[in-house]
Amino acid sequence: MTGASSDFESYFHVNASVLLGINLPSNEFCEASATISAIAGDILHLKMVPDTIPALLPAEAGAHMIVKTSDAWCICRSECELVTPPVEMNIQVRLKGPLNIQQRREYFREDVLLPVLWSIPADQQLAVVRSEWEGGRLQARSDMQPVMVPCRQGFKVIHWRKRLSIKPIRINLSGSGVSIPTEQSLVPGTLVNLHLFLPLNPPRVIMAVGVVIRSFEVHKSNGKSFQMTALHFEFLEERDRETIISYLFMEQRSLLRQKADERADEEFPPEEPEEVE
């Protein structure tokens, strides 16, 4: 695809996360994460994730880079050049094209009811959070499997790590990220620890780290509102990603079967039994 400004604005959106790749003067290749703060034609204004800024400090204006989106139904990749080196946490890049668009099955989304635990790490350094996530996964291997039992909304977790009960909540889940209700608005770029409980046989707990894409307010029909926060999976084992995708396709098939059965019942209602004389 060509690199017209209209094309850029169709795929690069304000508050979306991007991944930057750059060849440094030392011939080293580094990657850095950022959030789009504005887009004007072919110029992206980016706010860097704090602990990735040092990697870009040796870069000079005009340096060749690659930028990739990570919050759409597809992966969009474009060549670009650095316009302004980092000033505080901000940089500007000029998109050059061409746009490389790749559809991915991991972006298939579904609204589901699942037990979820989330927390914000006190130390937001990417390396520290990754180390804690890896340590938590090792500990989870020695933990007992979560016990999930039916409840009115679906399935809940009982007696897991001293918690009596973890009830399901409605979330929007894909292999690339999740949107969850949160008590407050979270700042884009914030790292969040996640535990997702899947009612499989046996039940599975998925441990991941998400980065906040955006928080937004949802208004209900009764006049009430609540916060939802969209997160992109920053750290997630590939086998866990595949488990999530398989679970979502299974849920979709189950929903389609249920709707087909309901239509069949409407078209062919059960006959009343004849009276026996």
Tab-separated table of C-alpha atoms in Angstrom:
chain	number	residue	atom	x	y	z
A	1	MET	CA	0.000	0.000	0.000
A	2	THR	CA	1.192	3.509	-0.771
A	3	GLY	CA	2.124	5.985	1.904
A	4	ALA	CA	-0.427	8.767	1.374
A	5	SER	CA	-1.314	10.921	4.396
A	6	SER	CA	-4.887	9.602	4.345
A	7	ASP	CA	-3.524	6.042	4.520
A	8	PHE	CA	-1.325	6.921	7.489
A	9	GLU	CA	-4.230	8.479	9.407
A	10	SER	CA	-6.367	5.394	8.724
A	11	TYR	CA	-3.958	3.103	10.540
A	12	PHE	CA	-2.086	5.297	13.051
A	13	HIS	CA	-4.419	6.686	15.720
A	14	VAL	CA	-3.941	8.986	18.702
A	15	ASN	CA	-3.354	7.016	21.960
A	16	ALA	CA	-2.408	3.875	20.016
A	17	SER	CA	0.762	2.023	21.028
A	18	VAL	CA	3.589	1.635	18.523
A	19	LEU	CA	6.870	-0.236	18.441
A	20	LEU	CA	9.914	1.514	16.969
A	21	GLY	CA	12.931	-0.251	15.507
A	22	ILE	CA	16.130	1.676	14.719
A	23	ASN	CA	19.674	0.985	13.585
A	24	LEU	CA	21.998	3.073	15.771
A	25	PRO	CA	25.289	4.649	14.567
A	26	SER	CA	27.070	1.796	16.393
A	27	ASN	CA	25.323	-0.666	14.012
A	28	GLU	CA	23.240	-1.961	16.911
A	29	PHE	CA	19.514	-2.537	16.414
A	30	CYS	CA	17.202	-1.487	19.230
A	31	GLU	CA	13.458	-1.379	19.853
A	32	ALA	CA	11.442	1.133	21.845
A	33	SER	CA	7.771	1.484	22.795
A	34	ALA	CA	5.738	4.676	22.494
A	35	THR	CA	2.216	6.088	22.367
A	36	ILE	CA	0.947	8.322	19.559
A	37	SER	CA	0.121	11.749	21.024
A	38	ALA	CA	-0.767	13.388	17.665
A	39	ILE	CA	-0.581	12.851	13.894
A	40	ALA	CA	-0.383	15.606	11.288
A	41	GLY	CA	-0.143	14.334	7.720
A	42	ASP	CA	2.957	12.149	7.626
A	43	ILE	CA	4.347	13.350	10.992
A	44	LEU	CA	3.820	11.200	14.083
A	45	HIS	CA	4.226	12.842	17.502
A	46	LEU	CA	5.212	10.110	19.947
A	47	LYS	CA	5.450	9.914	23.740
A	48	MET	CA	8.070	7.358	24.709
A	49	VAL	CA	7.767	4.707	27.418
A	50	PRO	CA	10.273	6.099	29.981
A	51	ASP	CA	12.729	3.206	30.266
A	52	THR	CA	13.103	2.883	26.475
A	53	ILE	CA	14.291	6.477	25.946
A	54	PRO	CA	18.008	5.759	26.678
A	55	ALA	CA	18.125	3.353	23.723
A	56	LEU	CA	17.239	6.222	21.350
A	57	LEU	CA	19.593	8.857	22.765
A	58	PRO	CA	22.434	8.063	20.282
A	59	ALA	CA	20.008	8.456	17.334
A	60	GLU	CA	20.311	11.566	15.173
A	61	ALA	CA	17.764	13.469	13.087
A	62	GLY	CA	17.234	11.703	9.756
A	63	ALA	CA	17.926	8.249	11.201
A	64	HIS	CA	16.071	5.464	9.395
A	65	MET	CA	13.450	3.678	11.530
A	66	ILE	CA	10.598	1.201	11.353
A	67	VAL	CA	7.291	1.877	13.131
A	68	LYS	CA	4.612	-0.748	13.796
A	69	THR	CA	1.129	-0.438	15.277
A	70	SER	CA	-0.046	-2.880	17.910
A	71	ASP	CA	-3.632	-1.983	18.707
A	72	ALA	CA	-5.643	-2.652	15.530
A	73	TRP	CA	-7.210	-5.697	13.891
A	74	CYS	CA	-4.088	-5.914	11.791
A	75	ILE	CA	-0.411	-5.164	12.082
A	76	CYS	CA	0.597	-2.048	10.153
A	77	ARG	CA	4.291	-1.476	9.476
A	78	SER	CA	5.931	1.523	7.813
A	79	GLU	CA	9.381	2.905	7.255
A	80	CYS	CA	10.020	6.331	8.768
A	81	GLU	CA	12.795	8.746	9.708
A	82	LEU	CA	13.547	10.541	12.946
A	83	VAL	CA	12.657	14.247	12.718
A	84	THR	CA	13.558	15.290	16.266
A	85	PRO	CA	15.661	13.274	18.759
A	86	PRO	CA	14.096	12.729	22.209
A	87	VAL	CA	13.165	15.940	24.037
A	88	GLU	CA	12.105	14.914	27.533
A	89	MET	CA	9.811	11.977	26.591
A	90	ASN	CA	8.722	13.187	23.144
A	91	ILE	CA	9.974	12.546	19.604
A	92	GLN	CA	8.691	13.161	16.079
A	93	VAL	CA	9.033	10.785	13.136
A	94	ARG	CA	8.113	11.240	9.462
A	95	LEU	CA	6.279	8.282	7.922
A	96	LYS	CA	7.756	7.312	4.566
A	97	GLY	CA	5.774	4.224	3.596
A	98	PRO	CA	5.028	1.910	2.032
A	99	LEU	CA	2.435	0.578	4.476
A	100	ASN	CA	2.672	-3.161	5.072
A	101	ILE	CA	-0.698	-4.427	6.336
A	102	GLN	CA	-0.998	-7.926	7.774
A	103	GLN	CA	-4.202	-9.409	9.141
A	104	ARG	CA	-3.687	-11.557	12.254
A	105	ARG	CA	-5.914	-14.150	13.863
A	106	GLU	CA	-4.758	-13.039	17.287
A	107	TYR	CA	-6.822	-9.855	16.806
A	108	PHE	CA	-10.117	-11.778	16.741
A	109	ARG	CA	-12.115	-10.364	19.673
A	110	GLU	CA	-15.030	-11.597	21.744
A	111	ASP	CA	-16.962	-10.308	24.750
A	112	VAL	CA	-16.706	-12.943	27.483
A	113	LEU	CA	-17.416	-13.323	31.197
A	114	LEU	CA	-14.235	-14.379	33.028
A	115	PRO	CA	-12.693	-14.007	36.494
A	116	VAL	CA	-9.848	-11.472	36.267
A	117	LEU	CA	-7.277	-10.092	38.703
A	118	TRP	CA	-5.201	-7.028	37.875
A	119	SER	CA	-2.688	-4.851	39.700
A	120	ILE	CA	-0.268	-2.035	38.880
A	121	PRO	CA	3.412	-2.816	39.609
A	122	ALA	CA	5.004	-0.241	41.915
A	123	ASP	CA	8.161	-0.257	39.786
A	124	GLN	CA	7.182	0.510	36.181
A	125	GLN	CA	10.599	-0.238	34.636
A	126	LEU	CA	10.045	-2.700	31.783
A	127	ALA	CA	12.972	-4.940	32.783
A	128	VAL	CA	11.804	-5.134	36.409
A	129	VAL	CA	8.203	-5.932	35.458
A	130	ARG	CA	9.364	-8.608	33.010
A	131	SER	CA	11.539	-10.217	35.688
A	132	GLU	CA	8.617	-10.265	38.144
A	133	TRP	CA	6.324	-11.726	35.466
A	134	GLU	CA	8.809	-14.504	34.685
A	135	GLY	CA	9.212	-15.258	38.403
A	136	GLY	CA	5.435	-15.365	38.841
A	137	ARG	CA	5.089	-17.858	35.993
A	138	LEU	CA	7.650	-20.154	37.620
A	139	GLN	CA	5.778	-19.962	40.916
A	140	ALA	CA	2.467	-20.684	39.176
A	141	ARG	CA	3.830	-24.009	37.907
A	142	SER	CA	4.085	-25.246	41.484
A	143	ASP	CA	0.693	-23.821	42.513
A	144	MET	CA	-2.459	-25.894	42.588
A	145	GLN	CA	-4.685	-25.538	39.537
A	146	PRO	CA	-7.477	-22.991	40.090
A	147	VAL	CA	-10.852	-24.485	40.954
A	148	MET	CA	-13.707	-23.034	38.894
A	149	VAL	CA	-17.365	-23.678	39.667
A	150	PRO	CA	-20.554	-22.551	37.896
A	151	CYS	CA	-22.262	-19.379	39.078
A	152	ARG	CA	-25.103	-17.220	37.767
A	153	GLN	CA	-22.811	-15.205	35.435
A	154	GLY	CA	-20.720	-18.158	34.231
A	155	PHE	CA	-17.818	-19.578	36.247
A	156	LYS	CA	-16.059	-18.240	39.345
A	157	VAL	CA	-12.758	-19.173	40.975
A	158	ILE	CA	-12.765	-20.415	44.573
A	159	HIS	CA	-9.966	-20.818	47.119
A	160	TRP	CA	-7.100	-19.579	44.952
A	161	ARG	CA	-4.093	-18.081	46.753
A	162	LYS	CA	-6.142	-17.386	49.893
A	163	ARG	CA	-8.956	-15.708	47.942
A	164	LEU	CA	-12.339	-17.187	48.779
A	165	SER	CA	-13.933	-16.209	45.495
A	166	ILE	CA	-13.107	-14.394	42.231
A	167	LYS	CA	-16.316	-13.637	40.346
A	168	PRO	CA	-16.490	-13.226	36.563
A	169	ILE	CA	-16.651	-9.804	34.921
A	170	ARG	CA	-17.471	-8.858	31.337
A	171	ILE	CA	-14.317	-8.189	29.318
A	172	ASN	CA	-13.376	-7.891	25.652
A	173	LEU	CA	-10.598	-10.383	24.965
A	174	SER	CA	-8.310	-11.222	22.042
A	175	GLY	CA	-4.948	-12.868	21.580
A	176	SER	CA	-3.345	-9.434	21.471
A	177	GLY	CA	-4.966	-7.678	24.404
A	178	VAL	CA	-7.949	-7.158	26.656
A	179	SER	CA	-10.365	-4.435	27.753
A	180	ILE	CA	-11.390	-4.619	31.410
A	181	PRO	CA	-13.484	-2.472	33.769
A	182	THR	CA	-11.299	-0.461	36.161
A	183	GLU	CA	-12.186	1.670	39.159
A	184	GLN	CA	-10.363	4.672	37.721
A	185	SER	CA	-8.889	5.963	34.490
A	186	LEU	CA	-5.359	4.626	33.894
A	187	VAL	CA	-2.601	6.598	32.168
A	188	PRO	CA	-1.593	5.309	28.689
A	189	GLY	CA	1.723	3.458	28.873
A	190	THR	CA	1.095	2.132	32.408
A	191	LEU	CA	2.097	-1.522	32.848
A	192	VAL	CA	-0.508	-3.782	34.472
A	193	ASN	CA	-0.187	-7.320	35.876
A	194	LEU	CA	-3.023	-9.582	34.707
A	195	HIS	CA	-4.411	-12.979	35.742
A	196	LEU	CA	-7.112	-14.336	33.412
A	197	PHE	CA	-8.963	-17.515	34.442
A	198	LEU	CA	-10.268	-19.675	31.577
A	199	PRO	CA	-12.968	-22.310	32.334
A	200	LEU	CA	-11.255	-25.103	30.420
A	201	ASN	CA	-10.685	-28.729	31.404
A	202	PRO	CA	-8.576	-28.404	33.472
A	203	PRO	CA	-9.028	-24.681	34.266
A	204	ARG	CA	-6.163	-22.436	33.165
A	205	VAL	CA	-4.805	-19.245	34.681
A	206	ILE	CA	-3.134	-16.978	32.121
A	207	MET	CA	-0.492	-14.645	33.532
A	208	ALA	CA	0.324	-11.626	31.396
A	209	VAL	CA	1.508	-8.047	31.560
A	210	GLY	CA	-0.495	-5.467	29.644
A	211	VAL	CA	0.321	-1.896	28.701
A	212	VAL	CA	-2.519	0.623	28.861
A	213	ILE	CA	-3.616	1.872	25.442
A	214	ARG	CA	-6.427	4.076	26.679
A	215	SER	CA	-9.134	4.404	29.339
A	216	PHE	CA	-12.622	5.460	28.349
A	217	GLU	CA	-16.016	5.952	29.961
A	218	VAL	CA	-18.915	3.663	29.052
A	219	HIS	CA	-22.461	4.959	29.544
A	220	LYS	CA	-25.164	2.420	30.351
A	221	SER	CA	-28.810	2.694	29.331
A	222	ASN	CA	-29.828	3.297	32.964
A	223	GLY	CA	-27.784	6.508	33.045
A	224	LYS	CA	-24.869	5.033	35.016
A	225	SER	CA	-21.330	4.900	33.669
A	226	PHE	CA	-18.081	3.055	34.363
A	227	GLN	CA	-14.457	3.071	33.229
A	228	MET	CA	-13.040	0.576	30.745
A	229	THR	CA	-9.319	0.256	30.088
A	230	ALA	CA	-7.871	-1.243	26.903
A	231	LEU	CA	-4.531	-3.045	27.287
A	232	HIS	CA	-2.145	-4.565	24.763
A	233	PHE	CA	-0.312	-7.693	25.952
A	234	GLU	CA	3.307	-6.643	26.499
A	235	PHE	CA	4.380	-9.991	27.988
A	236	LEU	CA	2.464	-13.185	27.202
A	237	GLU	CA	3.707	-16.718	26.505
A	238	GLU	CA	2.916	-17.789	22.946
A	239	ARG	CA	1.274	-21.004	24.120
A	240	ASP	CA	-0.966	-18.920	26.405
A	241	ARG	CA	-1.829	-16.680	23.443
A	242	GLU	CA	-2.835	-19.758	21.447
A	243	THR	CA	-4.898	-20.981	24.404
A	244	ILE	CA	-6.767	-17.663	24.511
A	245	ILE	CA	-7.424	-17.752	20.749
A	246	SER	CA	-8.656	-21.368	20.888
A	247	TYR	CA	-10.928	-20.531	23.822
A	248	LEU	CA	-12.428	-17.539	21.963
A	249	PHE	CA	-13.144	-19.593	18.834
A	250	MET	CA	-14.730	-22.259	21.041
A	251	GLU	CA	-16.921	-19.619	22.702
A	252	GLN	CA	-17.941	-18.225	19.314
A	253	ARG	CA	-18.912	-21.674	18.028
A	254	SER	CA	-20.932	-22.289	21.186
A	255	LEU	CA	-22.742	-18.958	20.758
A	256	LEU	CA	-23.502	-19.696	17.086
A	257	ARG	CA	-24.906	-23.130	17.997
A	258	GLN	CA	-27.052	-21.541	20.697
A	259	LYS	CA	-28.454	-18.967	18.257
A	260	ALA	CA	-29.115	-21.684	15.658
A	261	ASP	CA	-31.009	-23.745	18.262
A	262	GLU	CA	-33.077	-20.703	19.255
A	263	ARG	CA	-34.003	-20.035	15.616
A	264	ALA	CA	-34.941	-23.677	15.156
A	265	ASP	CA	-37.194	-23.562	18.247
A	266	GLU	CA	-38.933	-20.457	16.855
A	267	GLU	CA	-39.468	-22.004	13.421
A	268	PHE	CA	-40.428	-25.461	14.658
A	269	PRO	CA	-42.007	-25.143	18.129
A	270	PRO	CA	-42.463	-28.457	19.957
A	271	GLU	CA	-45.857	-30.082	19.379
A	272	GLU	CA	-48.170	-30.452	22.324
A	273	PRO	CA	-48.738	-34.055	23.315
A	274	GLU	CA	-52.084	-35.548	22.337
A	275	GLU	CA	-54.536	-36.309	25.096
A	276	VAL	CA	-54.966	-39.969	25.878
A	277	GLU	CA	-58.588	-40.990	26.186
